[in-house]
XYZ file of C-alpha atoms in Angstrom:
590
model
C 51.268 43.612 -90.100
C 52.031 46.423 -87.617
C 49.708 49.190 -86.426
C 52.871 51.492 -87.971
C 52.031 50.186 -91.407
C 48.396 51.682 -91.040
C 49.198 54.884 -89.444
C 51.838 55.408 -92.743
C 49.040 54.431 -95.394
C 47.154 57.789 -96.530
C 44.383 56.562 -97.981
C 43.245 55.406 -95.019
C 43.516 58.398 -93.219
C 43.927 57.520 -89.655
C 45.144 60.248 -87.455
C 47.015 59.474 -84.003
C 45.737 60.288 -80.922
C 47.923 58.566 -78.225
C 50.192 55.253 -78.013
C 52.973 55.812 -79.973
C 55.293 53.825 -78.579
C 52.887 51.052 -78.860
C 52.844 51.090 -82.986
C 55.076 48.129 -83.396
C 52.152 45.749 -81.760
C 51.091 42.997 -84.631
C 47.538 43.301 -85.993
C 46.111 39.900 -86.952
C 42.531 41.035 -87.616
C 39.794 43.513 -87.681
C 36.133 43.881 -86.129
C 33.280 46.603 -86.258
C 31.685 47.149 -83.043
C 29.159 49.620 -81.268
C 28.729 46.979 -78.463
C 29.548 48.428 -75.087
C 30.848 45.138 -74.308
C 32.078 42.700 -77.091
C 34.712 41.039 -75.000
C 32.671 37.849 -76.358
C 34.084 38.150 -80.251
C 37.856 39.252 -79.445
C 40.381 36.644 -79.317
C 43.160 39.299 -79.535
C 45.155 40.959 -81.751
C 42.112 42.930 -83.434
C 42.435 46.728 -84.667
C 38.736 47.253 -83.077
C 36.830 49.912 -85.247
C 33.490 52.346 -83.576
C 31.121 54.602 -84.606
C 31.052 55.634 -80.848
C 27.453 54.775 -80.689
C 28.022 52.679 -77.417
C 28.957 56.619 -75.694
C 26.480 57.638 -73.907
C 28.450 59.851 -71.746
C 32.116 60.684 -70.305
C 31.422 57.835 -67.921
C 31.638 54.708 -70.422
C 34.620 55.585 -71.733
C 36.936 53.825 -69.200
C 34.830 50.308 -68.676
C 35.005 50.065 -72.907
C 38.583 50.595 -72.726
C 39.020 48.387 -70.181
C 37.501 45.462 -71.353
C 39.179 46.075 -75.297
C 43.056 46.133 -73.315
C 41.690 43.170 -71.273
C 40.952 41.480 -74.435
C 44.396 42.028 -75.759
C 43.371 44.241 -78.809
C 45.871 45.500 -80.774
C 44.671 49.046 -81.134
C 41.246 51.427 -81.428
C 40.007 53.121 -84.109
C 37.026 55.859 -83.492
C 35.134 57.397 -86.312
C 34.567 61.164 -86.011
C 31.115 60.985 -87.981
C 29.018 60.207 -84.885
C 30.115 63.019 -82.710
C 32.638 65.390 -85.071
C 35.827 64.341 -83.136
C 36.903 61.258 -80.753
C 35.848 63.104 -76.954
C 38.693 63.348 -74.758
C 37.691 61.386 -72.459
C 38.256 58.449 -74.679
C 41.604 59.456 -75.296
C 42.566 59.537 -71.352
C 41.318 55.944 -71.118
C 43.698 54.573 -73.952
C 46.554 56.797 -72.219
C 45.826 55.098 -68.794
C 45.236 51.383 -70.325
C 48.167 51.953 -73.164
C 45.808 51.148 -75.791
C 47.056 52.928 -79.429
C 43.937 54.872 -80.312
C 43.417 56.516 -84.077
C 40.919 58.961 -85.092
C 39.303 58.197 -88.784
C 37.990 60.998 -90.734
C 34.579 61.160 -91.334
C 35.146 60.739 -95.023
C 36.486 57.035 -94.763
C 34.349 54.299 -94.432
C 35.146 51.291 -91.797
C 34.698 49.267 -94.800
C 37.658 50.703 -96.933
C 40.103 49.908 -93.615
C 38.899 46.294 -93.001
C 39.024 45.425 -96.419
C 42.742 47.271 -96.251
C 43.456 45.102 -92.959
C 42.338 41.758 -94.149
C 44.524 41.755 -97.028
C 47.281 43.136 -95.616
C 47.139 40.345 -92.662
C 45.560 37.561 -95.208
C 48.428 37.875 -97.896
C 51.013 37.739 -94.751
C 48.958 34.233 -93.760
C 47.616 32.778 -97.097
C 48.205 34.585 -100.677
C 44.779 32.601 -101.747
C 42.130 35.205 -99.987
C 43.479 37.844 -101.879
C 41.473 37.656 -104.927
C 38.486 37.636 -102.713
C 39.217 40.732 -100.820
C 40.416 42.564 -104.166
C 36.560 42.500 -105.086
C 35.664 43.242 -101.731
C 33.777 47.232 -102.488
C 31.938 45.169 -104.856
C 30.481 43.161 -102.011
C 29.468 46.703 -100.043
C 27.459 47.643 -103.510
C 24.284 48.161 -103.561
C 22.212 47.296 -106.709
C 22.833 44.628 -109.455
C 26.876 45.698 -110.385
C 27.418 44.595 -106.643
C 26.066 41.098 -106.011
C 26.435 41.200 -102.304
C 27.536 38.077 -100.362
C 27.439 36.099 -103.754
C 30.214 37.796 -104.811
C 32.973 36.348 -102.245
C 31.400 32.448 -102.337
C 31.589 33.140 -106.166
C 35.330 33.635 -105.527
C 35.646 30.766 -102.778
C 34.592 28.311 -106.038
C 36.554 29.781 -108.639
C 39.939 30.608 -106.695
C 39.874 27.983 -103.833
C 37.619 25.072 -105.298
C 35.022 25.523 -102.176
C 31.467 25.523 -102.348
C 29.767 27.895 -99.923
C 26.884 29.249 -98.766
C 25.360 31.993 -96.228
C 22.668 30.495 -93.711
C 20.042 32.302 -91.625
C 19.476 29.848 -88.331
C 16.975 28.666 -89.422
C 18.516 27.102 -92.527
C 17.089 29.596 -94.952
C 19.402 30.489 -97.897
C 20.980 33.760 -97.534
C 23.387 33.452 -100.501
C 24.948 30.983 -102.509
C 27.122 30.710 -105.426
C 25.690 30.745 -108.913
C 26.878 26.926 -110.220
C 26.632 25.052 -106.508
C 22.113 25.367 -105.727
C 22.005 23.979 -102.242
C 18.706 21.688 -101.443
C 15.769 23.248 -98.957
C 16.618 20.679 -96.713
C 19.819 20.429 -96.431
C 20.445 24.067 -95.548
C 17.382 23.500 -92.863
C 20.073 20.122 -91.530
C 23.100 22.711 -92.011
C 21.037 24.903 -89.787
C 20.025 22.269 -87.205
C 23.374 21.049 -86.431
C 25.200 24.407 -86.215
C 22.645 25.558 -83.929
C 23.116 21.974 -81.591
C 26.780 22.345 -82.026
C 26.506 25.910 -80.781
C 24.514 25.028 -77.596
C 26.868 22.332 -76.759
C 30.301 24.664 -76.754
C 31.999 23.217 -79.354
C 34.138 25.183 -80.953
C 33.626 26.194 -84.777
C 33.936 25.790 -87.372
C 31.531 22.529 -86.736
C 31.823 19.392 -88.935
C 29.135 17.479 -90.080
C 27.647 15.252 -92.771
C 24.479 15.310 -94.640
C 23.501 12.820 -97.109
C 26.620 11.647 -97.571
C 28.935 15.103 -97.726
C 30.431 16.685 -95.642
C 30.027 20.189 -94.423
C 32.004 22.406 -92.257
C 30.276 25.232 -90.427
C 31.793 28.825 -89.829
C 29.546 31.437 -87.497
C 29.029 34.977 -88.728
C 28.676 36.604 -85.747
C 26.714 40.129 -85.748
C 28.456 42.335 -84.092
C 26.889 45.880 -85.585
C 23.865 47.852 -85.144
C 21.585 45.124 -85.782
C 23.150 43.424 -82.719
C 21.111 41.989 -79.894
C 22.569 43.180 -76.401
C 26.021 42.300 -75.173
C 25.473 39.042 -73.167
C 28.217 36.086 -72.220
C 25.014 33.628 -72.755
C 25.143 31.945 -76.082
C 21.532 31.813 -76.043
C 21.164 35.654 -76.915
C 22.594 35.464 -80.281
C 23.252 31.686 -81.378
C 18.877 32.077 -82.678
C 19.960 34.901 -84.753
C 23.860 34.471 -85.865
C 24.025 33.428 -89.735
C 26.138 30.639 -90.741
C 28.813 30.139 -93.093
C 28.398 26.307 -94.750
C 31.362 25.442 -96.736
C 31.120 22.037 -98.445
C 34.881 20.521 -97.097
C 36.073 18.879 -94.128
C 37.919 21.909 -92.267
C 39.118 19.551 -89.379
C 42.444 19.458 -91.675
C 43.231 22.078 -92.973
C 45.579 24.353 -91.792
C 45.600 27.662 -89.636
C 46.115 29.635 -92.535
C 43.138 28.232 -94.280
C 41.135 27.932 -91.264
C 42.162 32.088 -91.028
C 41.105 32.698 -94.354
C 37.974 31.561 -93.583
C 37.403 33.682 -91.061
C 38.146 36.881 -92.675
C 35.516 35.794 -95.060
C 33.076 35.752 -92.400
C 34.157 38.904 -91.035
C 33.803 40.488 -94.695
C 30.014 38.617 -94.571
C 29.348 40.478 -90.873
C 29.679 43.833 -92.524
C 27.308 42.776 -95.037
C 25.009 41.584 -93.084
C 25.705 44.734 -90.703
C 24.493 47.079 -93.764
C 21.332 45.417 -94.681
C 19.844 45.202 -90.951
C 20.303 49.046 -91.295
C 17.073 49.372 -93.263
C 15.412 47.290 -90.345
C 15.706 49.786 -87.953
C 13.161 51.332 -89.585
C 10.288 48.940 -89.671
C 11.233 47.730 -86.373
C 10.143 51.327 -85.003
C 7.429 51.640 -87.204
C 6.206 48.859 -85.387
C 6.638 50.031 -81.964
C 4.896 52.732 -82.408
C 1.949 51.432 -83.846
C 2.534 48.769 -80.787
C 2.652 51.453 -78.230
C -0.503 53.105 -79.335
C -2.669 50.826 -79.697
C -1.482 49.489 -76.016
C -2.666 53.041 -74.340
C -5.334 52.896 -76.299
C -4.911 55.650 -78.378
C -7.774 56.985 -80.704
C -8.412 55.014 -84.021
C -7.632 58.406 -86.161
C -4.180 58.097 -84.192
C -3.079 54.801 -85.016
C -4.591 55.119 -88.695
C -2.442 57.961 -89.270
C 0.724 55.992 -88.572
C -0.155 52.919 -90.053
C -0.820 55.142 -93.182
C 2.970 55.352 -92.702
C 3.799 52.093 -92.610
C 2.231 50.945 -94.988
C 4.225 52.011 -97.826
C 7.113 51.314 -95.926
C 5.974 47.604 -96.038
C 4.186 47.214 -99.230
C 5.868 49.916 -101.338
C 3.912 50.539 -104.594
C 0.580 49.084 -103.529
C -1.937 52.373 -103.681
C -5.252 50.360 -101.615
C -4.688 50.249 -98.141
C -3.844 47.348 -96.756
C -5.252 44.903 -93.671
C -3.332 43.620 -90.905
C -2.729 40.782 -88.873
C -0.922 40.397 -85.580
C 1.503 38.004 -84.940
C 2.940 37.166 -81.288
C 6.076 35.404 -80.107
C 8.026 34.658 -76.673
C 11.067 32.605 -76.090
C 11.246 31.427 -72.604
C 14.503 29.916 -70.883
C 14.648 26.992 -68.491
C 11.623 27.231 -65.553
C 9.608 29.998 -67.328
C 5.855 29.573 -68.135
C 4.850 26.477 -70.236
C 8.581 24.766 -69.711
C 8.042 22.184 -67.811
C 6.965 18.476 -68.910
C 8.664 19.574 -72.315
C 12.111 17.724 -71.633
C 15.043 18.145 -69.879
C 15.642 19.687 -66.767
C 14.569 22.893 -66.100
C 17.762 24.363 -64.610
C 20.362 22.919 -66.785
C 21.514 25.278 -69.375
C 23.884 24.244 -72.230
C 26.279 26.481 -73.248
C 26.493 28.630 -70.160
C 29.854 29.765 -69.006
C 30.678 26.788 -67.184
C 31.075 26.927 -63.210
C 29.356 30.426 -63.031
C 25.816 31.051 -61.946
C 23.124 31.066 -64.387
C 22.805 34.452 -66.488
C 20.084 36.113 -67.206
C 18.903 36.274 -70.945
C 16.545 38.777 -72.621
C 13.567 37.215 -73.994
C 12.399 39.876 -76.503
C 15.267 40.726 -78.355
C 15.362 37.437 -78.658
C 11.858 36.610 -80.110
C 12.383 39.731 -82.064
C 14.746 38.242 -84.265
C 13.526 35.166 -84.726
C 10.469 36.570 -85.556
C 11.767 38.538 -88.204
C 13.566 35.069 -89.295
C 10.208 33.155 -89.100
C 7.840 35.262 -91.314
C 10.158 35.713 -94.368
C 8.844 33.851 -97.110
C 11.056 30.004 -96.809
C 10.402 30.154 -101.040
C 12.452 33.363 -101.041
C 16.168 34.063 -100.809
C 18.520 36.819 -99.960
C 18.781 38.923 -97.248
C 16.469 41.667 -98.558
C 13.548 39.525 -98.524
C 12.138 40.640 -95.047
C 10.528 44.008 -96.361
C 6.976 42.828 -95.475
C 8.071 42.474 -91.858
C 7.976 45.234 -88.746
C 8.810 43.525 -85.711
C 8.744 45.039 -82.193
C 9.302 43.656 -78.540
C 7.969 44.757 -75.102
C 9.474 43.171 -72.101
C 9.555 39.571 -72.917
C 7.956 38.906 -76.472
C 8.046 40.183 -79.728
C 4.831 41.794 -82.026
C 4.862 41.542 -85.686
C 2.488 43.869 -87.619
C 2.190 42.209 -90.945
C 0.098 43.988 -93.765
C -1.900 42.309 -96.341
C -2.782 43.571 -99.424
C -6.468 44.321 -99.695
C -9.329 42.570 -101.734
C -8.456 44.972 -104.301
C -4.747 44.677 -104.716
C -5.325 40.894 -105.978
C -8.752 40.947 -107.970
C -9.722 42.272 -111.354
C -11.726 45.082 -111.295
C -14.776 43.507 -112.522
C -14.675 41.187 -109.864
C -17.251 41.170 -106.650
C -15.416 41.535 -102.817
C -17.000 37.853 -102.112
C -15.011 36.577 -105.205
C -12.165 38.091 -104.231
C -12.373 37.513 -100.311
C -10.543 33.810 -100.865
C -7.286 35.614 -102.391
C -6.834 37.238 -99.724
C -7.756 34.521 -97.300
C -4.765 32.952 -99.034
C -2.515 35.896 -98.334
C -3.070 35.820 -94.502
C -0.564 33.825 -92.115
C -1.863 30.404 -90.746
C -0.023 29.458 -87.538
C -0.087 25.932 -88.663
C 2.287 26.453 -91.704
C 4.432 29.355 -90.204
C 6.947 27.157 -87.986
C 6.430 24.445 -90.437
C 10.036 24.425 -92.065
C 11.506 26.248 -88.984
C 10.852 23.568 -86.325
C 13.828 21.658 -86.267
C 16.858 24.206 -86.069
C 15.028 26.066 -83.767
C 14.546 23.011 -81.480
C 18.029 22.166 -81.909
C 19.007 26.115 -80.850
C 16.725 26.028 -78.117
C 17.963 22.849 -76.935
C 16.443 21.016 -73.354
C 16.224 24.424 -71.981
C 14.245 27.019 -74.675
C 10.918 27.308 -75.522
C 9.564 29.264 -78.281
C 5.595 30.069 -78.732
C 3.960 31.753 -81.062
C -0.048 33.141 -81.604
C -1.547 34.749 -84.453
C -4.307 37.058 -85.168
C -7.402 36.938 -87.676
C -6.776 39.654 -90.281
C -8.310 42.977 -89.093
C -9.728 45.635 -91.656
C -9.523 49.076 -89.660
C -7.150 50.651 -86.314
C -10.315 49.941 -84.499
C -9.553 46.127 -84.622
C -5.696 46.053 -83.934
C -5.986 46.230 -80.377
C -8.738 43.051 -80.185
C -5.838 41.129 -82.556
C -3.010 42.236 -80.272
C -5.024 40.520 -77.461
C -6.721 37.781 -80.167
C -2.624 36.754 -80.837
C -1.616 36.769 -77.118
C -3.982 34.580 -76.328
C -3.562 32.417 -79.217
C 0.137 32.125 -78.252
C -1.265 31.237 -74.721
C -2.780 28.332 -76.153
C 0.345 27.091 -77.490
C 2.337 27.612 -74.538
C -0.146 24.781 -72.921
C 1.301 22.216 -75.075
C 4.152 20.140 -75.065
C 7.262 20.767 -77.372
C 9.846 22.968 -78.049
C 8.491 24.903 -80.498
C 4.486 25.542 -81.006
C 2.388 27.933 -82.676
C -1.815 28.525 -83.158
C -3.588 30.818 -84.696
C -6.852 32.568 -84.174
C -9.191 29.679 -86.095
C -7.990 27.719 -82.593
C -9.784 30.267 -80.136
C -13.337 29.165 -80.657
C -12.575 25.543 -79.786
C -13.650 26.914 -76.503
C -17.135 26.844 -77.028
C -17.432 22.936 -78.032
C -15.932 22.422 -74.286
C -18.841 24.143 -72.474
C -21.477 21.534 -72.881
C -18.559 19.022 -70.814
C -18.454 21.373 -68.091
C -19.890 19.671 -64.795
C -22.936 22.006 -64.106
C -21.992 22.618 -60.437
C -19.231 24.007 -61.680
C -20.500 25.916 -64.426
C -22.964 27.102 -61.782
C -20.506 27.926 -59.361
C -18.123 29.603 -62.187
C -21.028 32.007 -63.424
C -22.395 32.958 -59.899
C -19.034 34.394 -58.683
C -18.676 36.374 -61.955
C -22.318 37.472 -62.329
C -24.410 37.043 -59.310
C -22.754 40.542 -57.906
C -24.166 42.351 -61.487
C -27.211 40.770 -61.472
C -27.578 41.326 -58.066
C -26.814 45.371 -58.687
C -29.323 45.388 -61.405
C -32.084 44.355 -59.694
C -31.347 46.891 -56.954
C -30.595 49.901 -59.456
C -31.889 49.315 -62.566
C -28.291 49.926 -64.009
C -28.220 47.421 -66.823
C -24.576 46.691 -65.857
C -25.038 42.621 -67.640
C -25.652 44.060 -70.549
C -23.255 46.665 -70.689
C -21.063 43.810 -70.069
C -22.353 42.249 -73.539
C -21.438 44.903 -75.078
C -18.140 46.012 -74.278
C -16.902 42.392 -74.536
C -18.831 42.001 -78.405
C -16.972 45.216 -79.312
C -13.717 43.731 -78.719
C -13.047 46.408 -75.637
C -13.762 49.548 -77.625
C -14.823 52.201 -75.543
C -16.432 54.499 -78.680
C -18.031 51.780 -80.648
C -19.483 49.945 -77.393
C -20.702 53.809 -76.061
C -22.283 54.332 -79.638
C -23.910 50.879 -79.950
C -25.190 51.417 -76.212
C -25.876 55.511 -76.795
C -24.379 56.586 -73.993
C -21.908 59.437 -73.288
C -18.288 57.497 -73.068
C -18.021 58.690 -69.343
C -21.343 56.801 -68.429
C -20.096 53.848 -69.925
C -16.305 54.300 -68.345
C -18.562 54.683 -65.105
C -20.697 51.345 -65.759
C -17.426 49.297 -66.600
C -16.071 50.755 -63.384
C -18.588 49.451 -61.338
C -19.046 46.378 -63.119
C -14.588 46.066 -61.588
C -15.826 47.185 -58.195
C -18.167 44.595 -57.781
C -16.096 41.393 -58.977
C -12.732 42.513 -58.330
C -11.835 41.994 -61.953
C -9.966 44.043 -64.320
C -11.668 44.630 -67.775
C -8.071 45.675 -69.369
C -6.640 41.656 -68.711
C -7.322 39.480 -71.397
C -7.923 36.900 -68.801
C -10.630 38.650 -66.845
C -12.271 39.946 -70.188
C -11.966 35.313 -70.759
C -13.676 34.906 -68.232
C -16.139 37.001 -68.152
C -16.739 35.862 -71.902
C -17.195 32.289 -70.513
C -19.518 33.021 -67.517
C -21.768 34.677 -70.065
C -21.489 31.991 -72.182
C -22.869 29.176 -69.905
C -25.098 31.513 -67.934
């Protein structure tokens, strides 16, 4: 179809705003975009829809039109929602790159003109897709009349004989159709191979056989709000891209088939676009909780926003809930806990060939497969992440996860130690959280990709959070010291410590707890200022500067003061995990 055919269909209502004699340029596809660069997903040809959110000022106009005319994009289309009309500097960059650029009123939805475009271009290709995007508003409905991605691979089976499903990456079924149930493990093989096949540059869709069929495998790339940044490294997005199966061998069929396909993956991307809307939420929910119990905020503080979350999380449930802390970090090549785990540490598969390594954002990264991780493997759909707020700070990724309390699972005649075991078997256990997981991700991560992951004890008040947020990081510490691809431990793993202590050689135990201590003791003795066991104490309250003062009865200043001193005099810093460690450990074997 031609750009000419759009500009003349009303319901659509596109307005011009420069290129007209450019209308006669063939459009052979449509994508959704707020990426400020996603050069990656064009192949050319693409009317390129945007809210505008990539604007930040007059400035990034010109580089975004750049790169779409590089790309050899049809034509632009900019929504007038975001800002209440397309700025003008926008418009002087499609003038100088002769890009055809459109204004679309605020009242029409992006959906509406892709589901216009990929008919008009899919009937001109294959007549077959267009019973699938007839129905396609039914697939942006919310609530039972809509039936979300089901509603497409309902129509792949009845109109085109194809069985299909959506895949998260790490196997996990996203959607299905109704008569077709596709086996646990099969999806988790589906998952495995698209993932190596990924790495590896092969271009999709992938084939591949499992138990005896064979399965082709179409990416659904996200390319919306929910999209981690723009990046030319396939690691960035191929631990987070879900995955079209479709039970065939594709390596036959023809372009028009093959392009059929690939509109239904583009109608899935919108989808998938919409529901990782209502993750924006709990992802900030998350970071701030995160960021206030990092700067040590006061308990009140962080009580009053997890009072927030929590019904955000568990909507519905009136008791308040506990919490647990979950940690994860995805490390590339030569990073910490890499090496000895296979492979060499600088080679990195799929890389742009011939050009210098990128660099590639680790907590974005973790963020989203974190989010992937701790949905329920027994649950399907898209929707079944409510539970989880995930944020990320510099290179890993914090999931607060709320538990019901005692009193959400036990009658009310029952006793909290009768009901303490139910919600023992509500809490996460490291051991079983990567369980079904492990092998895509190992694929995905390939010789160069690690992924480790800690997790807290369940914590009862705000006061707590801050001792899990440290209880999970060093949990995931542990894990990073041993060998694999992907590892995980939990809390239960931290006092394994102590049973070591009685191995320690005792010059070295002697030598250990003199160059911690001696200095204190030392101080003591001369001043009487009890700085040993103020040491105690702030180390048994997890850190807490009120509790420790109150246990103590001293004015929080004279305490501050004590801890203070108690830095001067070792050169340690009571704020590190690892310092607090070892101090822990001196004590221990003093």
């Amino acid at each position: 179809m031609r750009l000419r055919a759009l500009l003349e269909t009303d319901a659509l209502g596109l307005r011009l705003l420069g290129g007209e004699d450019e209308l006669d340029r063939t459009v052979r596809g449509v994508m959704t975009t707020d990426l400020r660069d996603p050069s990656r997903y064009l192949s050319g040809g693409e009317l390129v829809l945007t809210g505008l959110a990539w604007r930040r000022n007059a400035t990034d106009s010109e580089p975004f039109v750049r790169i779409l005319a590089g790309a050899g994009v049809a034509g632009l289309a900019a929504g007038e929602a975001e800002l209440g009309n397309v700025p003008g500097d926008l418009v002087e960059a499609c003038a100088k790159h002769r890009l055809p650029l459109f204004a679309v009123h605020e009242t029409v939805a992006f959906a509406t003109i892709t589901e216009h475009v990929v008919r008009q271009v899919s009937g001109e290709r294959a007549g077959d897709l267009a019973a699938v995007v007839d129905r396609h508003r039914r697939l942006m409905t919310s609530g039972p009349a809509g039936g979300g991605p089901e509603v497409v691979l309902d129509l792949l089976g009845s109109d085109l004989d194809l069985h299909a499903w959506v895949l998260s990456p790490t196997g996990r079924l996203i959607a299905g159709a109704g008569d077709a149930p596709l086996a646990g493990p099969v999806g988790t093989a589906l998952a495995g191979h698209h993932l190596a096949a990924t790495r590896t540059g092969r271009r999709a869709p992938h084939r591949t056989t499992v138990g005896g069929t064979t399965y082709s495998l179409f990416p659904i790339r996200n390319t919306g709000r929910g999209a981690l940044p723009a990046s030319r490294d396939v690691r960035e997005s191929v631990l987070s891209d879900w995955l079209l199966a479709v039970e065939a061998d594709a390596s036959d069929w023809p372009p028009a088939r093959l392009d059929l396909l690939q509109g239904v993956t583009q109608l899935i991307a919108v989808e998938r676009d919409r529901r990782d809307a209502a993750r924006t939420v709990r992802r900030r929910l998350a970071q701030e909780v995160l960021e206030l119990v990092q700067t040590g905020a006061p308990p009140a503080e962080i009580a009053a926003r997890l009072r927030v979350a929590a019904p955000v999380l568990l909507p519905g449930l009136g008791a308040a809930p506990h919490w647990q802390v979950v940690v994860a970090r995805v490390e590339w090549g030569g990073a910490e806990g890499s090496a000895g785990t296979g492979g060499p540490a600088g080679s990195v598969a799929g890389a742009p060939a011939g050009g210098p390594r990128s660099a590639v954002t680790g907590g974005p990264v973790a963020q989203a497969l974190l989010e992937e991780i701790l949905v329920d493997p027994a649950v399907t759909g898209p929707d079944s992440a409510d539970r989880i707020a995930v944020a990320h700070t510099g290179d890993e990724a914090v999931a607060l996860v709320p538990l019901p309390s005692v009193t959400a699972f036990a009658p009310a005649h029952d006793s909290a130690p009768d009901a303490a075991p139910a919600e023992e078997d509500s809490a996460l256990h490291a051991d079983v959280l990567l369980a079904a997981v492990r092998e895509p991700l190992s694929a995905g991560l390939a010789d160069d990709g690690r992924l480790t992951l800690g997790v807290s004890a369940a914590v009862h008040s705000p006061e707590g959070l801050r001792g899990a947020l440290e209880e999970a990081r060093h949990a995931r510490r542990v894990a990073a010291a041993r060998p694999g691809r992907v590892c995980a431990a939990g809390h239960h793993e931290l006092a394994s410590h102590v049973l070591l202590l009685p191995f320690v050689p005792d010059d070295v135990r002697r030598a250990f707890t003199a160059r911690l201590l001696d200095p204190l003791r030392d101080y003591d003795r001369r001043h009487r200022a009890e700085l040993i066991p103020t040491l105690e104490a702030f180390l048994d309250c997890d850190g807490s500067w009120t509790r420790c003062a109150s246990r103590l009865h001293l004015h929080v200043n004279t305490l501050r003061y004590r801890v203070g001193r108690i830095e001067q005099l070792t050169g340690r810093d009571l704020s590190r995990l690892e310092d607090k460690l070892d101090f822990f450990l001196a004590l221990r074997m003093s």
